[in-house]
Short mmCIF file of C-alpha atoms in Angstrom, two decimals:
data_model
loop_
_atom_site.label_atom_id
_atom_site.label_comp_id
_atom_site.label_asym_id
_atom_site.label_seq_id
_atom_site.Cartn_x
_atom_site.Cartn_y
_atom_site.Cartn_z
CA UNK U 1 -81.25 -2.05 4.02
CA UNK U 2 -78.75 -0.36 2.43
CA UNK U 3 -79.65 3.52 1.13
CA UNK U 4 -77.84 4.32 -2.19
CA UNK U 5 -76.60 7.51 -0.40
CA UNK U 6 -73.18 8.33 0.71
CA UNK U 7 -72.69 7.43 4.55
CA UNK U 8 -71.73 11.00 6.26
CA UNK U 9 -70.46 9.21 9.22
CA UNK U 10 -67.79 7.36 6.86
CA UNK U 11 -64.63 9.17 5.08
CA UNK U 12 -66.46 11.17 2.32
CA UNK U 13 -65.27 11.96 -1.05
CA UNK U 14 -64.62 15.51 -0.50
CA UNK U 15 -62.52 14.99 2.49
CA UNK U 16 -59.76 12.75 0.44
CA UNK U 17 -61.42 12.58 -3.07
CA UNK U 18 -58.61 10.63 -4.71
CA UNK U 19 -59.67 7.54 -2.78
CA UNK U 20 -62.92 7.66 -4.75
CA UNK U 21 -62.34 8.84 -7.99
CA UNK U 22 -63.60 6.54 -10.60
CA UNK U 23 -61.82 3.61 -11.52
CA UNK U 24 -62.68 3.99 -15.26
CA UNK U 25 -59.77 5.68 -16.75
CA UNK U 26 -59.52 6.70 -20.43
CA UNK U 27 -56.68 5.03 -23.41
CA UNK U 28 -54.99 8.33 -23.05
CA UNK U 29 -54.06 8.11 -19.51
CA UNK U 30 -53.56 4.67 -19.68
CA UNK U 31 -50.82 5.02 -22.15
CA UNK U 32 -49.20 8.22 -20.27
CA UNK U 33 -49.08 5.88 -16.88
CA UNK U 34 -47.20 2.50 -19.27
CA UNK U 35 -44.73 5.30 -20.66
CA UNK U 36 -43.90 6.92 -17.24
CA UNK U 37 -43.38 3.23 -15.64
CA UNK U 38 -41.23 1.96 -18.75
CA UNK U 39 -39.10 5.13 -18.86
CA UNK U 40 -38.86 4.69 -14.52
CA UNK U 41 -37.54 1.67 -15.34
CA UNK U 42 -34.96 2.27 -18.30
CA UNK U 43 -33.62 4.91 -15.77
CA UNK U 44 -33.31 2.59 -12.50
CA UNK U 45 -31.53 -0.41 -14.78
CA UNK U 46 -29.07 2.33 -16.59
CA UNK U 47 -28.37 3.37 -12.50
CA UNK U 48 -28.09 0.03 -11.44
CA UNK U 49 -25.66 -1.11 -14.67
CA UNK U 50 -23.20 1.80 -14.09
CA UNK U 51 -22.67 0.90 -10.33
CA UNK U 52 -21.29 -2.51 -11.34
CA UNK U 53 -19.27 -1.76 -14.47
CA UNK U 54 -15.43 -3.49 -14.30
CA UNK U 55 -13.87 -0.32 -14.78
CA UNK U 56 -16.06 1.80 -12.47
CA UNK U 57 -13.40 4.16 -10.69
CA UNK U 58 -15.70 5.96 -8.65
CA UNK U 59 -14.23 6.59 -4.90
CA UNK U 60 -15.72 5.00 -2.13
CA UNK U 61 -17.52 7.43 -0.18
CA UNK U 62 -15.55 9.19 2.51
CA UNK U 63 -16.03 11.73 4.89
CA UNK U 64 -14.02 15.24 5.74
CA UNK U 65 -13.44 16.33 9.36
CA UNK U 66 -11.66 19.36 8.95
CA UNK U 67 -8.95 19.10 6.29
CA UNK U 68 -8.39 15.43 6.82
CA UNK U 69 -9.56 12.65 4.69
CA UNK U 70 -11.59 10.17 7.13
CA UNK U 71 -11.93 6.70 6.17
CA UNK U 72 -15.46 5.43 6.45
CA UNK U 73 -14.07 1.90 7.40
CA UNK U 74 -14.87 1.39 10.86
CA UNK U 75 -16.85 5.01 12.11
CA UNK U 76 -16.38 5.68 15.73
CA UNK U 77 -20.14 5.07 16.61
CA UNK U 78 -19.93 1.20 15.23
CA UNK U 79 -16.92 0.87 17.29
CA UNK U 80 -17.89 1.68 20.17
CA UNK U 81 -20.61 -0.78 19.61
CA UNK U 82 -18.75 -3.11 19.06
CA UNK U 83 -16.67 -2.57 22.05
CA UNK U 84 -20.03 -3.16 24.28
CA UNK U 85 -20.48 -6.65 22.53
CA UNK U 86 -19.63 -9.77 24.16
CA UNK U 87 -16.01 -11.07 24.62
CA UNK U 88 -16.17 -12.84 21.15
CA UNK U 89 -17.29 -9.97 19.39
CA UNK U 90 -14.19 -8.08 20.76
CA UNK U 91 -11.77 -10.63 19.91
CA UNK U 92 -13.64 -10.54 15.97
CA UNK U 93 -12.99 -6.88 16.41
CA UNK U 94 -9.39 -7.18 16.83
CA UNK U 95 -8.42 -9.68 13.96
CA UNK U 96 -11.65 -8.86 11.17
CA UNK U 97 -10.56 -6.95 8.14
CA UNK U 98 -12.64 -3.97 7.26
CA UNK U 99 -15.26 -4.19 4.53
CA UNK U 100 -14.07 -4.20 0.86
CA UNK U 101 -17.69 -3.31 -0.36
CA UNK U 102 -17.44 -5.28 -3.19
CA UNK U 103 -14.23 -4.21 -4.49
CA UNK U 104 -11.69 -6.56 -6.32
CA UNK U 105 -8.08 -6.45 -8.24
CA UNK U 106 -8.64 -5.26 -11.29
CA UNK U 107 -5.36 -5.84 -13.93
CA UNK U 108 -7.28 -6.18 -17.37
CA UNK U 109 -6.27 -3.57 -20.18
CA UNK U 110 -8.97 -1.57 -21.52
CA UNK U 111 -10.15 -2.31 -24.87
CA UNK U 112 -8.17 0.53 -26.29
CA UNK U 113 -4.64 -1.28 -25.52
CA UNK U 114 -2.69 -2.73 -27.98
CA UNK U 115 -0.33 -5.32 -27.61
CA UNK U 116 3.30 -4.21 -27.51
CA UNK U 117 4.63 -3.77 -31.06
CA UNK U 118 7.62 -5.02 -32.82
CA UNK U 119 10.69 -3.53 -31.12
CA UNK U 120 13.86 -2.37 -33.56
CA UNK U 121 16.92 -1.15 -31.79
CA UNK U 122 15.82 0.51 -28.79
CA UNK U 123 17.38 -0.68 -25.35
CA UNK U 124 16.72 0.24 -22.10
CA UNK U 125 19.01 -0.46 -19.63
CA UNK U 126 18.07 0.19 -15.77
CA UNK U 127 20.02 -0.30 -12.29
CA UNK U 128 17.49 -0.23 -9.79
CA UNK U 129 18.74 1.96 -6.90
CA UNK U 130 17.47 0.83 -2.81
CA UNK U 131 16.55 -2.00 -0.88
CA UNK U 132 13.99 -4.76 -2.12
CA UNK U 133 10.65 -2.82 -2.30
CA UNK U 134 11.96 0.81 -3.51
CA UNK U 135 13.71 -1.24 -6.31
CA UNK U 136 10.55 -3.56 -6.85
CA UNK U 137 8.50 -0.49 -7.76
CA UNK U 138 10.97 1.01 -9.47
CA UNK U 139 10.94 -1.98 -11.76
CA UNK U 140 7.57 -1.89 -12.06
CA UNK U 141 8.04 1.64 -12.85
CA UNK U 142 10.63 1.28 -15.86
CA UNK U 143 8.24 -1.47 -17.38
CA UNK U 144 5.97 1.01 -18.15
CA UNK U 145 8.54 3.10 -19.06
CA UNK U 146 9.95 0.89 -21.56
CA UNK U 147 6.16 0.58 -22.95
CA UNK U 148 5.69 3.99 -23.18
CA UNK U 149 8.84 4.95 -24.59
CA UNK U 150 8.28 1.93 -27.00
CA UNK U 151 11.77 0.09 -26.05
CA UNK U 152 13.03 -3.14 -25.19
CA UNK U 153 13.59 -3.66 -21.40
CA UNK U 154 16.83 -5.30 -20.52
CA UNK U 155 16.70 -7.32 -17.03
CA UNK U 156 17.35 -4.93 -14.43
CA UNK U 157 20.61 -4.31 -12.36
CA UNK U 158 19.93 -4.55 -8.91
CA UNK U 159 21.46 -2.52 -6.29
CA UNK U 160 24.88 -3.94 -4.81
CA UNK U 161 25.89 -0.46 -2.86
CA UNK U 162 22.90 0.20 -0.61
CA UNK U 163 23.25 -0.07 3.42
CA UNK U 164 22.84 -3.73 2.80
CA UNK U 165 25.80 -4.48 0.35
CA UNK U 166 23.75 -7.24 -1.01
CA UNK U 167 25.53 -9.30 -3.83
CA UNK U 168 21.97 -10.66 -4.99
CA UNK U 169 21.04 -10.49 -9.00
CA UNK U 170 17.59 -10.27 -10.22
CA UNK U 171 17.07 -14.38 -10.88
CA UNK U 172 18.23 -14.73 -7.12
CA UNK U 173 15.19 -12.85 -5.90
CA UNK U 174 13.00 -13.00 -8.99
CA UNK U 175 11.44 -15.59 -10.82
CA UNK U 176 13.11 -14.31 -14.11
CA UNK U 177 11.30 -16.75 -16.63
CA UNK U 178 8.11 -15.39 -15.45
CA UNK U 179 8.70 -11.93 -15.39
CA UNK U 180 9.49 -11.74 -18.92
CA UNK U 181 6.86 -14.27 -20.00
CA UNK U 182 4.00 -12.63 -17.96
CA UNK U 183 4.57 -9.31 -19.25
CA UNK U 184 5.25 -10.31 -23.23
CA UNK U 185 1.77 -8.84 -24.58
CA UNK U 186 2.83 -5.38 -22.81
CA UNK U 187 6.90 -5.08 -23.31
CA UNK U 188 9.39 -6.85 -25.02
CA UNK U 189 11.82 -8.07 -21.88
CA UNK U 190 15.70 -9.59 -22.56
CA UNK U 191 17.95 -11.05 -20.08
CA UNK U 192 21.09 -9.07 -21.24
CA UNK U 193 21.80 -6.45 -23.74
CA UNK U 194 23.07 -8.19 -27.02
CA UNK U 195 26.91 -8.34 -27.34
CA UNK U 196 27.48 -6.29 -30.27
CA UNK U 197 25.61 -3.21 -28.56
CA UNK U 198 27.25 -3.50 -25.27
CA UNK U 199 30.35 -1.78 -26.80
CA UNK U 200 28.75 1.18 -28.55
CA UNK U 201 27.89 4.40 -26.65
CA UNK U 202 25.08 4.57 -24.39
CA UNK U 203 22.92 7.43 -23.52
CA UNK U 204 22.96 7.76 -19.75
CA UNK U 205 19.74 9.40 -18.34
CA UNK U 206 18.47 10.28 -15.16
CA UNK U 207 14.48 10.73 -15.71
CA UNK U 208 13.03 13.06 -14.20
CA UNK U 209 10.90 11.91 -10.79
CA UNK U 210 7.13 11.95 -10.96
CA UNK U 211 6.77 12.43 -14.39
CA UNK U 212 4.14 12.44 -16.91
CA UNK U 213 3.17 10.27 -19.73
CA UNK U 214 3.91 13.31 -22.14
CA UNK U 215 7.49 13.99 -20.95
CA UNK U 216 8.35 10.04 -21.68
CA UNK U 217 6.90 10.67 -25.06
CA UNK U 218 8.82 13.76 -25.29
CA UNK U 219 11.64 11.88 -24.40
CA UNK U 220 11.24 9.33 -27.37
CA UNK U 221 13.69 11.70 -29.63
CA UNK U 222 16.84 10.22 -27.62
CA UNK U 223 16.29 7.11 -29.92
CA UNK U 224 17.16 9.14 -33.12
CA UNK U 225 21.02 9.39 -31.72
CA UNK U 226 21.26 6.32 -29.23
CA UNK U 227 20.19 2.64 -29.65
CA UNK U 228 20.50 1.99 -25.89
CA UNK U 229 19.58 4.30 -23.05
CA UNK U 230 20.58 3.56 -19.35
CA UNK U 231 18.70 4.82 -16.41
CA UNK U 232 21.11 5.04 -13.22
CA UNK U 233 17.61 5.37 -10.83
CA UNK U 234 14.57 3.59 -11.15
CA UNK U 235 12.80 4.60 -8.19
CA UNK U 236 9.63 7.43 -8.36
CA UNK U 237 10.11 7.71 -12.06
CA UNK U 238 6.79 7.72 -12.50
CA UNK U 239 3.90 10.14 -11.28
CA UNK U 240 1.52 8.80 -8.79
CA UNK U 241 -1.30 9.72 -10.33
CA UNK U 242 -2.90 11.52 -13.67
CA UNK U 243 -1.68 8.48 -16.03
CA UNK U 244 -3.76 6.73 -18.47
CA UNK U 245 -6.05 3.59 -17.02
CA UNK U 246 -3.93 1.21 -18.90
CA UNK U 247 -0.06 2.73 -18.07
CA UNK U 248 -1.37 2.73 -14.63
CA UNK U 249 -2.86 -0.84 -14.30
CA UNK U 250 0.52 -2.04 -16.33
CA UNK U 251 2.45 -1.26 -13.47
CA UNK U 252 -0.08 -3.00 -10.98
CA UNK U 253 0.85 -6.20 -13.26
CA UNK U 254 4.65 -5.67 -13.03
CA UNK U 255 4.51 -5.15 -9.17
CA UNK U 256 1.61 -7.99 -8.18
CA UNK U 257 2.08 -10.47 -11.13
CA UNK U 258 5.14 -10.01 -12.87
CA UNK U 259 7.56 -9.66 -9.95
CA UNK U 260 7.26 -12.76 -8.71
CA UNK U 261 9.84 -13.92 -6.20
CA UNK U 262 12.29 -16.54 -7.03
CA UNK U 263 11.32 -20.05 -6.56
CA UNK U 264 13.28 -20.72 -3.54
CA UNK U 265 12.15 -17.53 -1.92
CA UNK U 266 8.49 -17.73 -2.64
CA UNK U 267 8.56 -21.79 -1.57
CA UNK U 268 10.40 -20.79 1.78
CA UNK U 269 8.21 -17.80 2.97
CA UNK U 270 4.87 -19.83 2.10
CA UNK U 271 6.28 -22.56 4.49
CA UNK U 272 7.23 -20.22 7.30
CA UNK U 273 3.62 -18.87 6.96
CA UNK U 274 2.27 -22.35 7.51
CA UNK U 275 4.67 -22.69 10.77
CA UNK U 276 3.19 -20.08 12.10
CA UNK U 277 -0.38 -21.00 11.08
CA UNK U 278 0.14 -24.63 12.15
CA UNK U 279 0.20 -22.92 15.83
CA UNK U 280 -3.70 -22.77 15.18
CA UNK U 281 -3.38 -18.75 16.00
CA UNK U 282 -3.70 -15.51 14.09
CA UNK U 283 -0.85 -13.36 13.96
CA UNK U 284 0.51 -9.82 13.50
CA UNK U 285 3.15 -9.13 11.30
CA UNK U 286 5.10 -6.08 12.92
CA UNK U 287 7.54 -4.25 10.66
CA UNK U 288 9.65 -2.86 13.59
CA UNK U 289 11.88 -0.28 11.71
CA UNK U 290 13.73 0.35 14.80
CA UNK U 291 17.02 -0.47 12.67
CA UNK U 292 20.33 0.89 12.72
CA UNK U 293 20.33 2.52 8.96
CA UNK U 294 16.61 3.90 9.94
CA UNK U 295 17.33 5.68 13.27
CA UNK U 296 20.58 7.13 11.98
CA UNK U 297 18.99 8.35 8.62
CA UNK U 298 16.05 10.17 10.67
CA UNK U 299 18.26 11.16 13.60
CA UNK U 300 15.88 9.57 15.94
CA UNK U 301 17.68 8.69 19.44
CA UNK U 302 14.48 8.72 21.89
CA UNK U 303 15.57 5.96 24.08
CA UNK U 304 18.67 5.68 23.16
CA UNK U 305 22.05 6.02 25.46
CA UNK U 306 24.21 8.44 24.79
CA UNK U 307 27.03 5.96 23.17
CA UNK U 308 24.35 4.63 20.59
CA UNK U 309 22.95 7.96 19.99
CA UNK U 310 26.72 9.19 19.04
CA UNK U 311 27.20 5.98 16.81
CA UNK U 312 24.00 6.86 15.00
CA UNK U 313 25.63 10.24 14.46
CA UNK U 314 28.78 9.27 13.29
CA UNK U 315 27.33 6.77 10.35
CA UNK U 316 25.15 9.79 8.98
CA UNK U 317 28.23 11.92 9.00
CA UNK U 318 29.80 9.41 7.05
CA UNK U 319 27.43 8.53 4.70
CA UNK U 320 27.55 10.74 1.51
CA UNK U 321 24.65 10.17 -0.36
CA UNK U 322 22.52 11.84 2.97
CA UNK U 323 22.17 15.25 2.70
CA UNK U 324 21.04 16.07 6.21
CA UNK U 325 23.44 16.04 8.58
CA UNK U 326 22.45 17.85 12.01
CA UNK U 327 18.86 16.63 13.01
CA UNK U 328 16.97 17.63 16.05
CA UNK U 329 15.99 14.55 17.43
CA UNK U 330 13.17 16.07 19.66
CA UNK U 331 11.68 18.08 16.88
CA UNK U 332 11.65 14.78 14.40
CA UNK U 333 9.84 12.76 17.28
CA UNK U 334 7.35 15.54 17.93
CA UNK U 335 6.34 15.60 14.10
CA UNK U 336 5.97 11.73 14.40
CA UNK U 337 8.67 11.15 12.03
CA UNK U 338 10.23 9.09 14.29
CA UNK U 339 9.71 4.79 13.94
CA UNK U 340 7.93 3.84 16.95
CA UNK U 341 10.32 2.28 19.92
CA UNK U 342 10.06 -1.17 20.59
CA UNK U 343 8.66 -0.36 23.97
CA UNK U 344 5.81 2.31 22.31
CA UNK U 345 4.74 -0.38 19.83
CA UNK U 346 3.83 -2.11 23.32
CA UNK U 347 2.20 0.08 24.42
CA UNK U 348 0.33 0.98 21.28
CA UNK U 349 -0.89 -2.75 20.96
CA UNK U 350 -1.94 -3.47 24.27
CA UNK U 351 -3.67 -0.39 24.20
CA UNK U 352 -5.68 -1.36 21.30
CA UNK U 353 -6.92 -4.26 23.08
CA UNK U 354 -4.20 -7.19 21.72
CA UNK U 355 -3.71 -9.70 24.60
CA UNK U 356 -0.61 -10.10 25.97
CA UNK U 357 -0.52 -13.66 24.19
CA UNK U 358 -1.03 -12.46 20.93
CA UNK U 359 1.74 -13.93 18.40
CA UNK U 360 3.91 -11.25 16.77
CA UNK U 361 6.02 -11.77 13.88
CA UNK U 362 8.85 -9.03 13.66
CA UNK U 363 9.33 -8.60 10.10
CA UNK U 364 12.57 -6.23 10.29
CA UNK U 365 16.15 -6.69 9.99
CA UNK U 366 18.36 -6.81 12.90
CA UNK U 367 16.85 -4.58 15.85
CA UNK U 368 19.17 -1.69 16.92
CA UNK U 369 20.50 -2.16 20.43
CA UNK U 370 19.19 -5.87 20.51
CA UNK U 371 17.57 -7.84 23.03
CA UNK U 372 17.94 -4.58 25.42
CA UNK U 373 15.66 -2.59 23.14
CA UNK U 374 13.21 -5.58 22.25
CA UNK U 375 12.43 -6.47 25.60
CA UNK U 376 10.81 -3.42 26.30
CA UNK U 377 8.28 -5.24 23.55
CA UNK U 378 8.33 -8.64 25.02
CA UNK U 379 7.63 -7.47 28.23
CA UNK U 380 4.01 -7.21 26.97
CA UNK U 381 3.72 -9.72 24.52
CA UNK U 382 6.65 -12.58 25.23
CA UNK U 383 5.07 -14.45 21.92
CA UNK U 384 7.87 -12.31 19.55
CA UNK U 385 8.44 -14.91 16.83
CA UNK U 386 11.47 -14.50 14.03
CA UNK U 387 12.60 -15.90 10.94
CA UNK U 388 15.56 -17.67 13.37
CA UNK U 389 12.62 -19.01 15.63
CA UNK U 390 10.50 -20.41 12.63
CA UNK U 391 13.09 -22.03 10.67
CA UNK U 392 16.84 -24.19 11.31
CA UNK U 393 19.99 -22.28 11.10
CA UNK U 394 20.21 -25.10 7.70
CA UNK U 395 17.21 -23.72 6.41
CA UNK U 396 18.11 -20.13 6.50
CA UNK U 397 21.85 -20.35 5.50
CA UNK U 398 20.72 -19.99 2.06
CA UNK U 399 19.53 -16.22 2.73
CA UNK U 400 21.49 -15.51 5.73
CA UNK U 401 24.01 -13.35 3.72
CA UNK U 402 21.35 -11.81 1.61
CA UNK U 403 19.51 -9.07 3.18
CA UNK U 404 17.19 -8.31 -0.03
CA UNK U 405 16.57 -12.00 0.03
CA UNK U 406 15.69 -12.23 3.95
CA UNK U 407 13.41 -8.90 3.47
CA UNK U 408 11.58 -11.01 0.33
CA UNK U 409 10.48 -13.43 3.35
CA UNK U 410 9.77 -10.69 5.53
CA UNK U 411 7.15 -9.31 2.73
CA UNK U 412 5.79 -12.45 1.86
CA UNK U 413 4.74 -13.62 5.56
CA UNK U 414 3.39 -10.16 6.01
CA UNK U 415 1.23 -9.89 3.34
CA UNK U 416 -0.45 -12.97 4.35
CA UNK U 417 -0.39 -11.53 7.97
CA UNK U 418 -4.04 -11.22 9.48
CA UNK U 419 -2.80 -8.27 10.91
CA UNK U 420 0.07 -5.87 9.00
CA UNK U 421 1.66 -2.79 11.35
CA UNK U 422 4.18 -0.97 10.35
CA UNK U 423 5.99 1.05 12.96
CA UNK U 424 7.70 3.65 10.16
CA UNK U 425 6.15 4.60 6.98
CA UNK U 426 8.92 3.39 4.84
CA UNK U 427 9.52 1.72 1.51
CA UNK U 428 8.38 -1.90 2.85
CA UNK U 429 5.43 -0.57 4.82
CA UNK U 430 4.22 1.53 1.93
CA UNK U 431 3.90 -1.44 -0.65
CA UNK U 432 2.96 -4.12 1.70
CA UNK U 433 -0.29 -1.87 2.40
CA UNK U 434 -0.80 -1.45 -1.36
CA UNK U 435 -0.55 -5.19 -2.00
CA UNK U 436 -3.09 -5.62 1.17
CA UNK U 437 -5.11 -3.04 -0.39
CA UNK U 438 -4.98 -4.89 -3.51
CA UNK U 439 -5.83 -8.47 -2.05
CA UNK U 440 -8.90 -7.42 -0.38
CA UNK U 441 -8.29 -4.52 2.08
CA UNK U 442 -6.97 -7.11 4.46
CA UNK U 443 -6.28 -5.26 7.81
CA UNK U 444 -3.29 -2.83 8.29
CA UNK U 445 -3.32 -0.36 11.19
CA UNK U 446 -1.24 2.43 10.55
CA UNK U 447 0.55 4.48 13.87
CA UNK U 448 -0.82 7.67 14.35
CA UNK U 449 2.72 8.57 15.31
CA UNK U 450 2.37 12.23 16.02
CA UNK U 451 -0.72 12.07 17.90
CA UNK U 452 0.83 8.63 19.77
CA UNK U 453 3.70 10.76 20.97
CA UNK U 454 1.87 13.33 22.21
CA UNK U 455 -0.76 11.07 23.96
CA UNK U 456 2.32 8.73 25.64
CA UNK U 457 4.41 12.05 26.76
CA UNK U 458 1.23 13.08 28.48
CA UNK U 459 0.88 9.74 30.47
CA UNK U 460 4.02 10.10 31.44
CA UNK U 461 3.60 13.41 32.80
CA UNK U 462 0.43 12.46 34.30
CA UNK U 463 -1.68 14.40 32.11
CA UNK U 464 -3.45 11.29 30.84
CA UNK U 465 -4.86 8.68 33.13
CA UNK U 466 -3.66 5.26 32.40
CA UNK U 467 -7.07 3.95 32.32
CA UNK U 468 -8.42 6.16 29.94
CA UNK U 469 -5.49 5.65 27.31
CA UNK U 470 -7.18 2.34 25.63
CA UNK U 471 -10.36 4.72 24.54
CA UNK U 472 -7.87 7.53 23.41
CA UNK U 473 -6.00 5.18 21.13
CA UNK U 474 -8.54 3.16 19.73
CA UNK U 475 -10.48 6.20 19.21
CA UNK U 476 -7.49 7.71 17.70
CA UNK U 477 -7.16 4.77 15.37
CA UNK U 478 -10.99 3.21 14.56
CA UNK U 479 -10.22 5.02 10.93
CA UNK U 480 -6.85 3.82 10.09
CA UNK U 481 -7.44 0.04 9.68
CA UNK U 482 -6.51 -0.17 5.68
CA UNK U 483 -10.21 0.06 4.61
CA UNK U 484 -11.19 1.30 0.99
CA UNK U 485 -10.58 5.09 0.33
CA UNK U 486 -9.27 7.13 -2.61
CA UNK U 487 -5.36 7.50 -2.97
CA UNK U 488 -4.90 11.02 -1.45
CA UNK U 489 -3.48 13.91 -3.33
CA UNK U 490 -0.81 16.44 -2.77
CA UNK U 491 -1.01 18.78 0.44
CA UNK U 492 -2.48 21.84 0.35
CA UNK U 493 -0.41 25.23 0.12
CA UNK U 494 2.28 23.20 -2.07
CA UNK U 495 3.39 24.38 -4.87
CA UNK U 496 5.92 23.33 -8.15
CA UNK U 497 6.91 20.10 -8.24
CA UNK U 498 7.61 19.67 -4.51
CA UNK U 499 3.92 18.87 -4.61
CA UNK U 500 4.50 15.30 -6.00
CA UNK U 501 6.46 14.37 -2.81
CA UNK U 502 3.40 15.14 -0.61
CA UNK U 503 0.94 12.61 -2.61
CA UNK U 504 0.28 9.54 -1.37
CA UNK U 505 2.36 6.56 -3.28
CA UNK U 506 0.24 4.83 -6.08
CA UNK U 507 1.83 1.75 -4.58
CA UNK U 508 0.62 2.41 -1.10
CA UNK U 509 -3.00 2.34 -2.57
CA UNK U 510 -3.51 1.41 -6.20
CA UNK U 511 -7.27 2.67 -5.92
CA UNK U 512 -9.05 3.24 -8.15
CA UNK U 513 -6.83 2.33 -11.10
CA UNK U 514 -6.40 -1.21 -9.93
CA UNK U 515 -9.29 -1.95 -7.79
CA UNK U 516 -12.94 -1.62 -9.36
CA UNK U 517 -15.89 -3.18 -8.35
CA UNK U 518 -17.70 -6.72 -8.30
CA UNK U 519 -19.85 -7.41 -10.71
#
């Protein structure tokens, strides 16, 4: 028979009074409870909506270890765990791109952006200087400069005086009509200066490197005295950071959409990619910057013969626009300022775990010393492929005498590769990396040259065991795979305009302005 008294052997109301509180609530309690739930729901909705806005420019989380910025993409714990998995998982780890975390290309202008205004009697002519990618980024900068200064941009002249002595014109390398029409809402572009303006006095203006929006707005006064302004240089004319979002996105539209290669280059480049893919294997595009001009410019002679070293010294002495003539090669190498040698690249890729059967496409010009140096890499990775191996002599003939056009083919193959590895951080390496980040953070392994040189020297001196090399190299590069991270600013301790040179290039990492979160 049940008693109406509480069961003292069970849980009493005094021990947990909230469990046995009456369910009868007053109208005031119900109202307060409903208001609380409603307010909480609104807060959560706003919070989650903010995370998926198109223009979300918040940086992907990253860690700081000391003063270094560490990418979050492949944390050491995760990396080590994958190493202990099956052989299949280990193979996937070698080729899989880093997680993009829902980021995507973001090029649309903001709601405040206005279509290009009608431009009267203001023309900006440009001579693009440098190699292919230095010219490409320079042209993208000058598109933005023409927009800021409200000027008509004349199709840029390309550099014909650089090391490669290439006679190619703009339409030889780029799809000129596409360039003009795709940017018609941003800036007016014409193929040539009107004839009635060709003979009048022009203002020749060396715009200051890494300049801000305010600098070019002030420069607009030049139109009071001249109808035509000529810029003899185009490289690095705009700052990497602290520019309006619409200016940054215009630079990206110019580089990634408007500066499409000419139809013959675009078509042939894709054909070479298809031939690489037809082998049924993934491939590494290796930008092996072991070329005569780079070695001479940097003064790097490690691994070269005395005759080769002397040839490079003479070349540097005789190149007027290379200001530094005397360079300590050993110091350059220890500071990580030299391109990795073909032999060092071979050791590096082997230590990362890539098998000897890996297909490696050499995205570069003529390797200095030819096969005598390339053999150091081929001995470890015999499946080395070049343009000459993928195409017939007849197919290559239209491009053969034009180094800039063959560089464009290398660019296409590099952007489309499964893995991109640069042996030095030159213009092509930076721009390809940035393009691959823009397209979804495709895997790009940036060698820590300073760390690797120190490690290789210890290995040679017997201070490091050869068996431990793979683990050391993999730990060193676990967070150098091209995953999402905010662009790095200027190096600490450097003041004045010199700090701009230490910033990470906008075109190397266009996040956060041109890469944003998916809906």
